[in-house]
């Protein structure tokens, strides 16, 4: 069934078909449409689930944690301040090895308060042990929900998955979305049946005190699982493709990179703009391409290295920054290459919802012609910075 | 190990759902109370436990004292995790056969966990929340909480040349909880184990959110001999400083009458956290006034 949907509703339709037993969330723009639509499904009997209206994101994450610990599939969604408020619980969920799925409608962090899109919220959680994926469009975010549960709930994985979608740009943007039949989803995603859970017939203690003799091994195990997932992810993507007849989960997407000498790296919906920009530059005779990173954690080190090691220039375009350092993606990509390596240029753009346009991208290429930069802010309005208070 | 002691041990494991071998201090009131609570509820019970002494001393990996399903997540979210467990049981159709408890210390209940608790009560989850009230943040070394009593010396409200210990009255949490108009909100004491177990059984016979705040003397944090736990617990009640009350549907329905009222000095004398009051008549008089007010307000003396 093909429907014209805003991204939030594309998420809700997928969540409904995954049949979670417990849903809990707290309102925050631009996430709210997702849970409002899910609440509607529950209110109308289209989805049999417990919908828990909590008093904070901290409790939303804790409610779904409790449900997952009972072996019940659960869902939550949030954004920005909500994600950061949840952060304590999110680390905990990964440590408890509970395969929750969370959708983050990516939004800037306060102060100043700003409800528009960038990736700072999710990127701040990159060390939490969650699997993290970034969608480019509404169809992809819809499809990622099914695959997120499938990957996370694999008994060899048992890890939570954060599905990221750009706030407003995707959550509120309308696109046609192919929605599969329930029967097909049921075939792809079996009921959740975890190897451990809270059960009175087999009483386990979960969340024990891990002293210095055991704690380190729990972190080692998390890291090992995230490394080993590398084989599972393309398998799940392939299975999805076979069943649904659409592109499945992949670590990265290369766009016209085979013969390119310059490659732009980016994540999320801006890649749509970048693809158009690549087409334009190719018409002008430049050999340029895009490498879109879909799976940000586990970070696809080998894949990126193999695809890009022979390129001349890499333009890393980020909507987040590790303040006092540089864009985290730039740091990570740079760490993959020994000399001789491609020349690398780090750019910060689009923070707090600033539009990334062809002009932005032209400026990026122009800066790259002159010098190697590690943390260059694009589209800065220097007239706003005259006040000595700011600089 | 001979077969006799083996059978003694297995009997012990059969009879209790919270078993020994944990690392609590000797005379820990909280360990005693936890066992009384889970034994009163029985096998079909899932516990969500907040960070704090109880969680730390009962589950040092790979060991656990719990013989019922038990989970610890964080310090402030026991009520929310319990809400999620309850929702899952509802979804699974098991809500009529399995009970849910949340356990937290006074800090995890009255302070950092208060928002999650209020949310759980307001949403009407079928959960029994037990606050093990040892009247300070004990796990981190005896810091003041919102349930630390008036004038008690803690490491962050020390009695000194200027300060006379904690300068605020204990938060009226049993009443605040009752004001959510839930089926049951009560205080109890490990010093009166039968009364405590009666309240637990009463609570779990009711559907919806229930709250029991259990006074659990702490030898280390309060500075008394570890053989005196039960005695001190009794004296707190008999002095009027820890009134045992029951609210049903927001209404005060029962109080524990004081057949033999004692002066607060008898309660505080063995405890070093109140030592500074022994040399300060005025301060002691003020504490006695708190007890007298409780006795008057709850009519504890009228038989
Ligand atoms: C968010 C957070 N803040 C602080 C702590 C540190 N902490 C752990 S236990 C504890 C004290 C617990 O006090 P209480 O709830 O009264 O339980 P008790 O140990 O006294 O039984 C504190 C402050 C923590 N674990 N998490
Ligand atoms: Mg305490």
XYZ file of C-alpha atoms and ligand atoms in Angstrom:
721
model
C 0.000 0.000 0.000
C 1.401 3.375 -1.023
C 0.507 6.374 1.125
C 1.458 10.022 1.116
C 2.711 10.500 4.660
C 4.696 12.799 6.850
C 7.727 11.055 8.335
C 6.225 10.880 11.832
C 3.266 8.939 10.487
C 5.525 6.725 8.410
C 7.223 5.795 11.689
C 3.911 5.215 13.456
C 2.698 2.908 10.662
C 5.857 0.811 10.975
C 5.696 0.706 14.777
C 2.097 -0.485 14.589
C 3.151 -3.377 12.354
C 5.938 -4.358 14.779
C 3.246 -4.870 17.456
C 4.998 -3.499 20.541
C 3.210 -4.377 23.787
C 4.258 -1.253 25.672
C 4.752 2.284 24.361
C 5.767 5.207 26.484
C 6.843 8.688 25.500
C 6.768 12.315 26.495
C 5.874 15.226 24.223
C 8.662 17.184 22.577
C 8.792 18.955 19.245
C 9.408 17.696 16.577
C 8.882 14.140 17.812
C 5.341 14.480 19.138
C 3.432 13.558 15.958
C 4.914 10.066 16.159
C 3.427 9.143 19.523
C 0.225 11.066 18.889
C -0.391 8.881 15.857
C 0.485 5.734 17.783
C -1.863 6.822 20.608
C -4.571 7.073 17.969
C -3.927 3.527 16.794
C -4.213 2.272 20.371
C -7.278 4.420 21.085
C -9.039 2.924 18.057
C -8.089 -0.657 18.749
C -5.819 -0.855 15.707
C -2.874 -1.649 17.959
C -3.128 -3.781 21.095
C -0.620 -2.148 23.423
C -0.259 -0.452 26.783
C 0.284 3.249 26.084
C 1.819 4.904 29.148
C 1.695 8.695 29.422
C 4.576 9.511 31.715
C 5.735 12.631 33.525
C 9.161 12.894 31.849
C 11.438 11.360 29.242
C 13.487 9.862 32.053
C 10.434 7.887 33.085
C 9.430 7.126 29.477
C 12.770 5.407 28.952
C 12.462 3.689 32.340
C 8.961 2.382 31.575
C 10.050 0.801 28.295
C 13.134 -0.541 30.068
C 10.874 -2.309 32.585
C 8.664 -3.683 29.816
C 11.586 -4.982 27.757
C 12.992 -6.626 30.885
C 9.718 -8.588 31.079
C 10.254 -9.827 27.549
C 7.728 -7.486 25.957
C 8.647 -5.538 22.819
C 8.521 -1.811 23.515
C 8.889 1.512 21.739
C 9.660 5.098 22.586
C 10.487 8.249 20.670
C 12.008 11.544 21.634
C 14.143 14.458 20.550
C 16.819 16.863 21.736
C 16.365 17.787 25.428
C 14.278 14.665 25.856
C 17.045 12.423 24.562
C 19.577 14.132 26.802
C 17.258 13.798 29.808
C 16.953 10.098 28.947
C 20.678 9.688 28.545
C 21.237 8.134 31.968
C 18.587 5.511 31.215
C 19.864 4.945 27.670
C 23.324 3.922 28.868
C 21.550 1.678 31.377
C 19.392 0.014 28.695
C 22.442 -0.843 26.622
C 24.258 -2.183 29.690
C 21.218 -4.325 30.557
C 21.243 -5.626 26.964
C 17.606 -4.762 26.213
C 16.758 -4.451 22.511
C 14.500 -1.427 22.671
C 13.877 0.661 19.566
C 13.828 4.442 19.974
C 13.179 6.977 17.249
C 14.992 10.250 17.703
C 13.652 13.219 15.754
C 16.999 14.955 15.620
C 16.996 18.476 16.969
C 19.511 21.011 18.292
C 20.360 21.282 21.992
C 19.729 24.262 24.247
C 20.999 26.984 24.947
C 19.776 28.865 23.093
C 16.628 26.804 22.905
C 15.992 25.833 19.316
C 13.461 23.353 17.982
C 15.043 22.871 14.559
C 17.169 20.127 13.156
C 20.765 19.162 13.661
C 22.427 15.966 14.916
C 23.895 17.126 18.198
C 21.381 15.208 20.362
C 22.085 11.780 18.900
C 25.798 12.333 18.419
C 26.146 13.208 22.118
C 24.955 9.654 22.852
C 27.359 7.935 20.486
C 29.337 6.231 23.288
C 26.279 4.685 24.958
C 26.396 1.214 23.378
C 23.322 1.774 21.207
C 23.220 0.803 17.573
C 22.578 4.087 15.739
C 21.189 4.519 12.250
C 20.359 7.685 10.311
C 17.608 7.805 7.693
C 17.624 9.933 4.574
C 13.911 9.916 3.778
C 10.526 8.755 5.029
C 10.585 5.417 3.238
C 13.937 4.625 4.726
C 12.947 5.545 8.270
C 9.826 3.391 7.894
C 11.870 0.425 6.708
C 14.544 0.946 9.351
C 12.028 0.393 12.165
C 11.405 -3.227 11.119
C 15.079 -3.891 10.630
C 16.013 -2.201 13.914
C 13.917 -4.670 15.916
C 15.214 -7.524 13.795
C 18.865 -6.649 14.416
C 18.545 -5.637 18.069
C 16.460 -8.634 19.138
C 18.787 -11.155 17.560
C 19.788 -13.349 20.556
C 23.443 -12.840 19.670
C 22.983 -9.049 19.715
C 20.449 -7.973 22.376
C 21.170 -4.289 21.987
C 18.962 -1.210 21.675
C 18.684 0.646 18.393
C 18.257 4.383 17.896
C 16.646 5.238 14.573
C 17.454 8.844 13.724
C 15.390 11.034 11.458
C 15.842 14.735 10.886
C 13.381 16.818 12.870
C 10.873 18.737 10.745
C 12.666 17.920 7.487
C 11.505 14.313 7.737
C 9.117 14.267 10.701
C 6.902 16.919 9.137
C 7.823 16.460 5.464
C 5.354 14.585 3.255
C 6.532 11.828 0.915
C 4.990 8.744 -0.655
C 5.742 5.695 1.485
C 5.261 2.028 0.619
C 3.660 0.296 3.588
C 3.880 -3.497 3.677
C 1.090 -5.916 4.554
C 1.068 -7.110 8.149
C 1.610 -10.698 6.970
C 4.876 -9.737 5.331
C 6.091 -7.945 8.457
C 5.136 -10.953 10.587
C 7.204 -13.138 8.298
C 10.205 -10.850 8.637
C 9.913 -10.050 12.347
C 9.055 -12.981 14.634
C 7.599 -12.307 18.107
C 10.157 -11.099 20.635
C 11.460 -14.015 22.669
C 14.478 -12.971 24.718
C 16.921 -15.419 26.281
C 16.424 -13.767 29.708
C 13.579 -11.884 31.348
C 11.787 -11.135 34.613
C 9.638 -14.196 35.175
C 8.236 -15.579 38.427
C 8.721 -19.149 37.216
C 12.425 -18.580 36.636
C 13.461 -15.784 38.992
C 16.529 -13.934 37.754
C 18.240 -10.869 39.188
C 19.008 -8.251 36.540
C 21.143 -5.160 36.921
C 23.533 -6.392 39.591
C 26.387 -4.476 41.132
C 29.388 -5.084 38.882
C 32.547 -4.500 40.863
C 36.065 -4.116 39.354
C 36.330 -7.891 38.914
C 33.441 -8.044 36.407
C 32.518 -4.579 35.119
C 35.248 -4.335 32.511
C 34.122 -7.581 30.911
C 30.586 -6.249 30.469
C 31.984 -3.352 28.438
C 34.245 -5.720 26.519
C 31.218 -7.837 25.656
C 29.308 -4.784 24.415
C 32.185 -3.770 22.198
C 32.616 -7.329 20.881
C 28.917 -7.574 20.023
C 29.015 -4.261 18.204
C 32.054 -5.406 16.227
C 30.485 -8.738 15.345
C 27.221 -7.191 14.212
C 29.046 -6.219 11.077
C 28.139 -9.540 9.493
C 24.546 -9.530 10.668
C 23.555 -6.093 9.415
C 23.958 -6.803 5.694
C 22.243 -10.182 6.180
C 19.183 -8.515 7.704
C 19.261 -5.937 4.921
C 19.374 -8.691 2.317
C 16.510 -10.599 3.918
C 14.478 -7.391 3.986
C 15.201 -6.782 0.326
C 14.168 -10.315 -0.636
C 10.862 -10.061 1.216
C 9.896 -6.442 0.660
C 11.469 -5.829 -2.730
C 13.173 -2.651 -1.541
C 16.663 -1.673 -0.553
C 17.477 -3.077 2.894
C 19.769 -1.974 5.676
C 23.354 -1.222 4.679
C 26.190 0.444 6.549
C 26.716 3.116 3.928
C 25.367 4.226 0.609
C 27.769 5.322 -2.098
C 26.451 7.759 -4.664
C 28.617 8.126 -7.770
C 31.768 7.390 -5.836
C 33.362 4.753 -8.102
C 35.185 7.166 -10.378
C 35.060 10.181 -8.057
C 38.214 11.867 -6.880
C 36.359 13.970 -4.293
C 33.778 12.489 -1.925
C 31.432 14.253 0.452
C 30.528 12.329 3.629
C 27.298 13.119 5.443
C 24.367 11.605 7.337
C 20.606 12.006 7.199
C 18.273 13.978 4.985
C 20.867 16.488 3.801
C 22.162 13.683 1.610
C 19.192 14.283 -0.701
C 20.463 17.802 -1.345
C 24.019 16.561 -1.670
C 22.994 13.999 -4.304
C 21.445 16.763 -6.419
C 24.546 18.835 -5.893
C 26.749 15.935 -7.007
C 24.664 15.650 -10.198
C 25.088 19.358 -10.861
C 28.835 19.313 -10.301
C 29.198 16.276 -12.512
C 27.453 18.178 -15.289
C 30.061 20.858 -14.754
C 32.737 18.193 -15.175
C 33.798 17.586 -11.582
C 34.342 13.994 -10.485
C 32.550 14.128 -7.199
C 30.408 11.700 -5.191
C 28.694 11.172 -1.847
C 29.211 8.564 0.829
C 26.173 8.531 3.069
C 26.725 6.953 6.462
C 23.600 5.049 7.490
C 24.939 3.031 10.414
C 26.862 5.416 12.642
C 27.312 2.892 15.486
C 28.883 0.430 15.072
C 31.012 2.708 12.941
C 31.786 1.030 9.604
C 35.545 1.636 9.708
C 36.667 -0.983 7.212
C 33.959 -0.238 4.682
C 34.675 3.474 4.666
C 38.400 2.843 4.418
C 38.085 0.432 1.510
C 35.728 2.685 -0.415
C 37.693 5.882 0.075
C 41.348 5.011 0.496
C 42.229 5.966 -3.072
C 40.284 9.199 -3.201
C 42.010 12.562 -3.362
C 39.727 14.627 -1.183
C 37.126 13.896 1.472
C 34.663 16.579 2.540
C 33.105 15.682 5.861
C 29.912 17.628 6.345
C 28.451 17.496 9.857
C 25.459 18.818 11.778
C 27.184 18.299 15.122
C 30.372 19.318 16.833
C 32.507 18.152 19.721
C 33.013 21.646 21.085
C 36.636 22.390 21.749
C 37.676 19.772 19.189
C 36.031 19.365 15.768
C 33.184 17.469 14.140
C 33.126 13.932 15.615
C 32.630 12.333 12.211
C 35.690 14.185 10.899
C 37.763 12.864 13.828
C 36.500 9.355 13.222
C 36.986 9.296 9.458
C 40.425 10.848 9.789
C 41.473 8.124 12.218
C 40.950 5.467 9.522
C 43.721 6.572 7.209
C 47.490 6.406 7.396
C 49.686 8.504 5.153
C 49.368 8.760 2.257
C 45.743 9.460 2.850
C 43.118 11.469 1.055
C 43.175 15.155 1.925
C 40.480 15.734 4.518
C 38.278 18.731 5.149
C 36.002 19.051 8.161
C 32.873 21.216 7.893
C 30.176 22.131 10.359
C 26.885 23.270 8.836
C 23.167 23.409 9.377
C 23.277 23.731 13.170
C 19.958 24.673 14.745
C 18.123 24.174 11.466
C 20.122 26.546 9.235
C 19.348 25.484 5.663
C 22.109 23.668 3.841
C 21.800 24.850 0.237
C 23.804 24.531 -2.963
C 25.521 27.787 -1.913
C 26.612 26.139 1.331
C 28.024 23.206 -0.579
C 29.742 25.457 -3.145
C 31.420 27.335 -0.293
C 32.547 23.997 1.115
C 34.258 22.992 -2.126
C 35.779 26.440 -2.494
C 37.324 26.394 0.975
C 38.694 22.951 0.199
C 40.510 24.280 -2.899
C 42.574 26.685 -0.777
C 43.512 24.790 2.347
C 42.920 21.705 4.476
C 40.518 22.601 7.269
C 39.498 20.455 10.232
C 36.576 22.401 11.639
C 35.273 25.025 9.262
C 31.860 26.544 9.992
C 29.870 27.136 6.805
C 27.350 29.972 6.379
C 28.506 31.934 9.416
C 26.958 35.404 9.571
C 29.904 37.345 10.933
C 27.820 40.468 11.394
C 26.197 38.706 14.369
C 29.563 38.142 15.996
C 30.719 41.770 16.197
C 29.563 42.047 19.777
C 32.532 41.231 21.996
C 30.184 39.175 24.193
C 30.147 36.430 21.590
C 33.810 36.285 20.581
C 29.495 -29.576 54.622
C 27.492 -32.316 56.370
C 24.022 -33.313 55.271
C 22.389 -31.774 58.325
C 23.569 -28.258 57.555
C 22.741 -28.767 53.898
C 19.137 -29.460 54.741
C 19.112 -26.487 57.091
C 20.353 -24.325 54.249
C 17.875 -25.618 51.711
C 15.078 -25.080 54.223
C 16.229 -21.518 54.600
C 16.133 -21.024 50.840
C 12.679 -22.517 50.642
C 11.255 -20.350 53.367
C 12.538 -16.975 52.372
C 12.538 -15.013 49.140
C 15.338 -12.758 50.330
C 18.122 -14.924 51.682
C 21.272 -14.425 53.721
C 24.810 -14.291 52.393
C 24.536 -10.631 51.434
C 26.916 -7.947 52.622
C 24.684 -5.726 54.758
C 26.135 -4.367 58.008
C 25.210 -6.355 61.101
C 21.957 -5.124 62.551
C 20.831 -3.565 59.251
C 17.155 -2.681 59.641
C 16.669 -2.465 55.901
C 17.781 -6.068 55.275
C 15.340 -7.297 57.925
C 12.501 -5.224 56.521
C 13.154 -6.305 52.931
C 12.859 -9.922 53.953
C 9.684 -9.289 55.925
C 8.159 -7.539 52.902
C 8.981 -10.104 50.224
C 8.100 -13.007 52.494
C 4.716 -11.422 53.125
C 4.085 -11.064 49.380
C 5.484 -14.399 48.317
C 6.697 -15.990 45.145
C 4.554 -14.325 42.504
C 6.155 -10.948 42.768
C 8.584 -8.888 40.669
C 10.720 -6.229 42.328
C 12.210 -3.079 40.782
C 14.892 -1.810 43.153
C 16.439 1.660 43.151
C 20.146 2.245 43.647
C 21.013 2.374 47.339
C 22.262 0.198 50.192
C 19.702 -2.576 49.635
C 20.585 -2.997 45.972
C 24.321 -2.828 46.615
C 24.500 -5.255 49.527
C 22.118 -7.836 48.028
C 23.434 -8.254 44.487
C 27.187 -8.206 44.203
C 27.662 -9.991 40.881
C 27.559 -12.974 40.462
C 25.578 -13.427 43.672
C 22.054 -12.380 44.545
C 19.939 -12.677 47.666
C 16.702 -12.522 45.711
C 14.652 -15.630 45.052
C 12.008 -13.709 43.131
C 12.572 -11.859 39.831
C 14.364 -8.640 40.621
C 15.776 -5.758 38.592
C 17.882 -2.747 39.427
C 18.120 0.055 36.893
C 18.993 3.449 38.396
C 18.643 5.599 41.522
C 15.561 7.673 40.681
C 13.508 5.471 38.379
C 12.298 2.485 40.422
C 8.692 3.712 40.213
C 8.917 4.140 36.447
C 10.599 0.775 35.868
C 7.902 -0.820 38.047
C 5.280 0.990 35.941
C 6.809 -0.576 32.818
C 6.825 -4.028 34.393
C 3.196 -3.592 35.402
C 2.283 -2.460 31.885
C 4.071 -5.502 30.439
C 2.182 -7.839 32.797
C -1.060 -6.180 31.788
C -0.169 -6.708 28.132
C 0.708 -10.349 28.833
C -2.552 -10.893 30.738
C -0.648 -11.758 33.927
C -1.589 -8.767 36.029
C -3.990 -10.798 38.166
C -1.445 -13.430 39.131
C 1.822 -11.501 39.466
C 2.396 -8.570 41.843
C 4.843 -5.724 41.264
C 6.867 -3.929 43.926
C 9.211 -0.973 43.761
C 11.829 -0.686 46.493
C 13.809 2.461 47.226
C 15.559 4.220 50.066
C 14.334 7.503 51.500
C 16.531 9.437 49.034
C 15.365 7.339 46.082
C 11.773 7.978 47.181
C 11.390 11.426 48.717
C 14.055 13.324 46.772
C 15.480 12.225 43.427
C 12.793 9.581 42.845
C 9.846 11.725 43.885
C 8.774 12.781 40.401
C 8.730 9.234 39.096
C 6.840 8.121 42.227
C 4.199 10.819 41.827
C 3.806 9.888 38.158
C 3.358 6.226 39.010
C 0.731 7.044 41.668
C -1.148 9.460 39.462
C -1.279 6.977 36.581
C -2.772 4.369 38.892
C -0.299 1.547 38.318
C -0.939 -1.603 40.309
C 2.358 -1.421 42.193
C 3.336 -1.526 45.854
C 6.063 1.058 46.456
C 8.088 0.410 49.611
C 10.292 3.176 50.905
C 12.976 1.845 53.242
C 13.425 4.895 55.384
C 16.805 4.952 57.132
C 16.578 8.738 57.172
C 19.657 9.629 55.107
C 21.662 8.741 51.996
C 23.427 5.827 53.655
C 24.959 4.187 50.601
C 27.028 7.278 49.890
C 27.977 7.869 53.523
C 25.127 9.338 55.609
C 24.173 12.548 53.825
C 20.975 14.419 54.640
C 17.804 13.587 52.675
C 14.305 15.039 52.692
C 13.373 12.344 55.217
C 16.219 13.051 57.636
C 14.567 13.980 60.936
C 14.763 17.347 62.654
C 18.124 17.977 64.322
C 19.771 14.719 63.229
C 23.449 15.133 62.513
C 24.525 13.785 59.113
C 27.700 14.333 57.107
C 26.019 17.192 55.209
C 24.014 18.532 58.166
C 26.614 18.073 60.872
C 26.033 19.359 64.378
C 28.679 21.973 65.037
C 29.246 25.205 66.871
C 26.581 26.922 64.768
C 24.477 24.151 63.266
C 22.344 21.851 65.408
C 22.083 19.081 62.841
C 19.299 19.018 60.254
C 17.292 22.230 60.614
C 14.197 21.118 58.724
C 11.355 18.822 59.711
C 11.041 15.472 57.983
C 8.998 15.719 54.785
C 5.414 14.458 55.306
C 5.706 11.941 52.538
C 3.035 9.490 53.693
C 0.532 12.370 53.561
C 1.850 13.717 50.267
C 1.461 10.271 48.756
C -2.005 9.892 50.294
C -2.961 13.193 48.669
C -2.806 11.334 45.326
C -5.991 9.620 46.610
C -4.540 6.161 46.087
C -5.981 3.053 47.761
C -3.362 2.818 50.493
C -0.550 4.878 52.007
C 0.957 3.825 55.316
C 3.951 4.038 57.574
C 5.390 1.012 59.322
C 8.459 0.047 61.287
C 10.789 -2.910 61.313
C 10.470 -2.577 65.095
C 6.927 -3.926 64.755
C 7.297 -6.792 62.283
C 3.782 -8.202 62.593
C 2.251 -4.798 62.016
C 4.568 -4.339 59.016
C 3.602 -7.672 57.461
C -0.084 -7.031 58.089
C 0.227 -3.747 56.188
C 2.088 -5.386 53.307
C -0.584 -8.075 53.014
C -3.329 -5.509 53.187
C -1.603 -3.411 50.521
C -1.229 -6.249 48.047
C -4.837 -7.257 48.495
C -5.796 -3.885 47.000
C -5.531 -2.992 43.307
C -3.836 0.208 42.209
C -0.879 2.116 43.641
C 0.095 1.465 47.264
C 2.798 3.057 49.384
C 4.404 1.830 52.601
C 7.168 3.830 54.249
C 9.118 1.560 56.554
C 11.297 2.957 59.314
C 14.552 0.969 59.214
C 17.129 1.917 61.848
C 20.717 1.999 60.566
C 23.382 1.195 63.202
C 26.210 2.715 61.172
C 24.437 5.854 60.021
C 22.680 6.634 63.271
C 25.514 5.544 65.527
C 24.058 2.848 67.775
C 25.001 -0.661 68.794
C 23.950 -3.172 66.126
C 22.084 -5.295 68.678
C 19.611 -2.433 69.258
C 17.978 -2.152 65.801
C 14.556 -3.483 66.782
C 14.609 -1.707 70.128
C 15.422 1.649 68.526
C 12.743 1.073 65.913
C 10.154 0.466 68.629
C 11.266 3.536 70.583
C 10.943 5.805 67.565
C 7.295 4.813 67.346
C 6.581 4.882 71.075
C 8.108 8.355 71.419
C 5.730 9.726 68.810
C 8.578 10.708 66.452
C 7.623 8.017 63.905
C 3.821 7.740 63.916
C 2.469 4.594 62.288
C -0.543 5.611 60.255
C -2.727 4.274 57.456
C -4.536 6.249 54.776
C -7.112 4.647 52.534
C -8.318 6.576 49.518
C -6.636 9.675 50.928
C -8.352 9.420 54.321
C -6.652 8.663 57.626
C -8.261 5.387 58.725
C -5.999 3.952 61.379
C -3.158 4.892 63.708
C -0.939 2.773 65.912
C -1.969 3.801 69.444
C 0.754 4.397 71.986
C -0.172 2.332 75.006
C 3.138 3.217 76.657
C 4.371 6.614 75.506
C 8.071 7.306 76.132
C 10.014 10.630 76.156
C 12.150 11.313 73.051
C 15.292 11.269 75.182
C 14.841 7.488 75.609
C 14.819 7.139 71.825
C 17.717 9.422 70.958
C 20.094 8.621 73.812
C 21.700 5.514 72.271
C 22.192 7.308 68.876
C 25.248 9.408 68.161
C 23.395 11.383 65.447
C 21.460 13.097 68.279
C 24.341 13.285 70.750
C 24.572 17.086 70.525
C 21.033 17.372 71.922
C 22.039 15.791 75.218
C 23.968 18.960 76.092
C 21.362 21.330 74.684
C 18.154 21.474 76.689
C 16.401 23.898 74.364
C 17.114 21.797 71.285
C 15.921 18.693 73.071
C 12.746 20.503 74.097
C 12.098 21.373 70.448
C 12.438 17.754 69.419
C 10.063 16.685 72.183
C 7.640 19.250 70.783
C 7.735 17.554 67.382
C 6.804 14.249 69.029
C 4.058 15.889 71.106
C 2.598 17.515 68.015
C 2.500 14.150 66.225
C 0.773 12.555 69.184
C -1.774 15.346 69.263
C -2.323 15.521 65.494
C -2.773 11.781 64.964
C -4.419 11.252 68.371
C -1.864 8.555 69.146
C -2.445 8.686 72.880
C -6.234 8.328 72.931
C -7.310 4.752 73.348
C 21.628 10.112 39.578
C 22.396 9.645 40.737
N 22.791 10.532 41.676
C 23.496 10.102 42.744
C 23.821 8.789 42.886
C 24.644 8.362 44.080
N 23.884 7.585 45.040
C 23.769 6.254 44.973
S 22.914 5.571 46.227
C 22.726 7.092 46.933
C 22.066 7.218 48.260
C 20.885 6.365 48.444
O 20.163 6.836 49.533
P 18.749 6.249 49.848
O 17.867 6.305 48.677
O 18.243 6.887 51.088
O 19.069 4.694 50.114
P 20.014 4.065 51.260
O 21.337 3.805 50.662
O 20.075 5.040 52.392
O 19.321 2.811 51.641
C 23.284 8.097 46.160
C 23.281 9.519 46.528
C 23.395 7.893 41.876
N 23.671 6.587 41.904
N 22.683 8.345 40.828
Mg 18.425 6.170 53.059
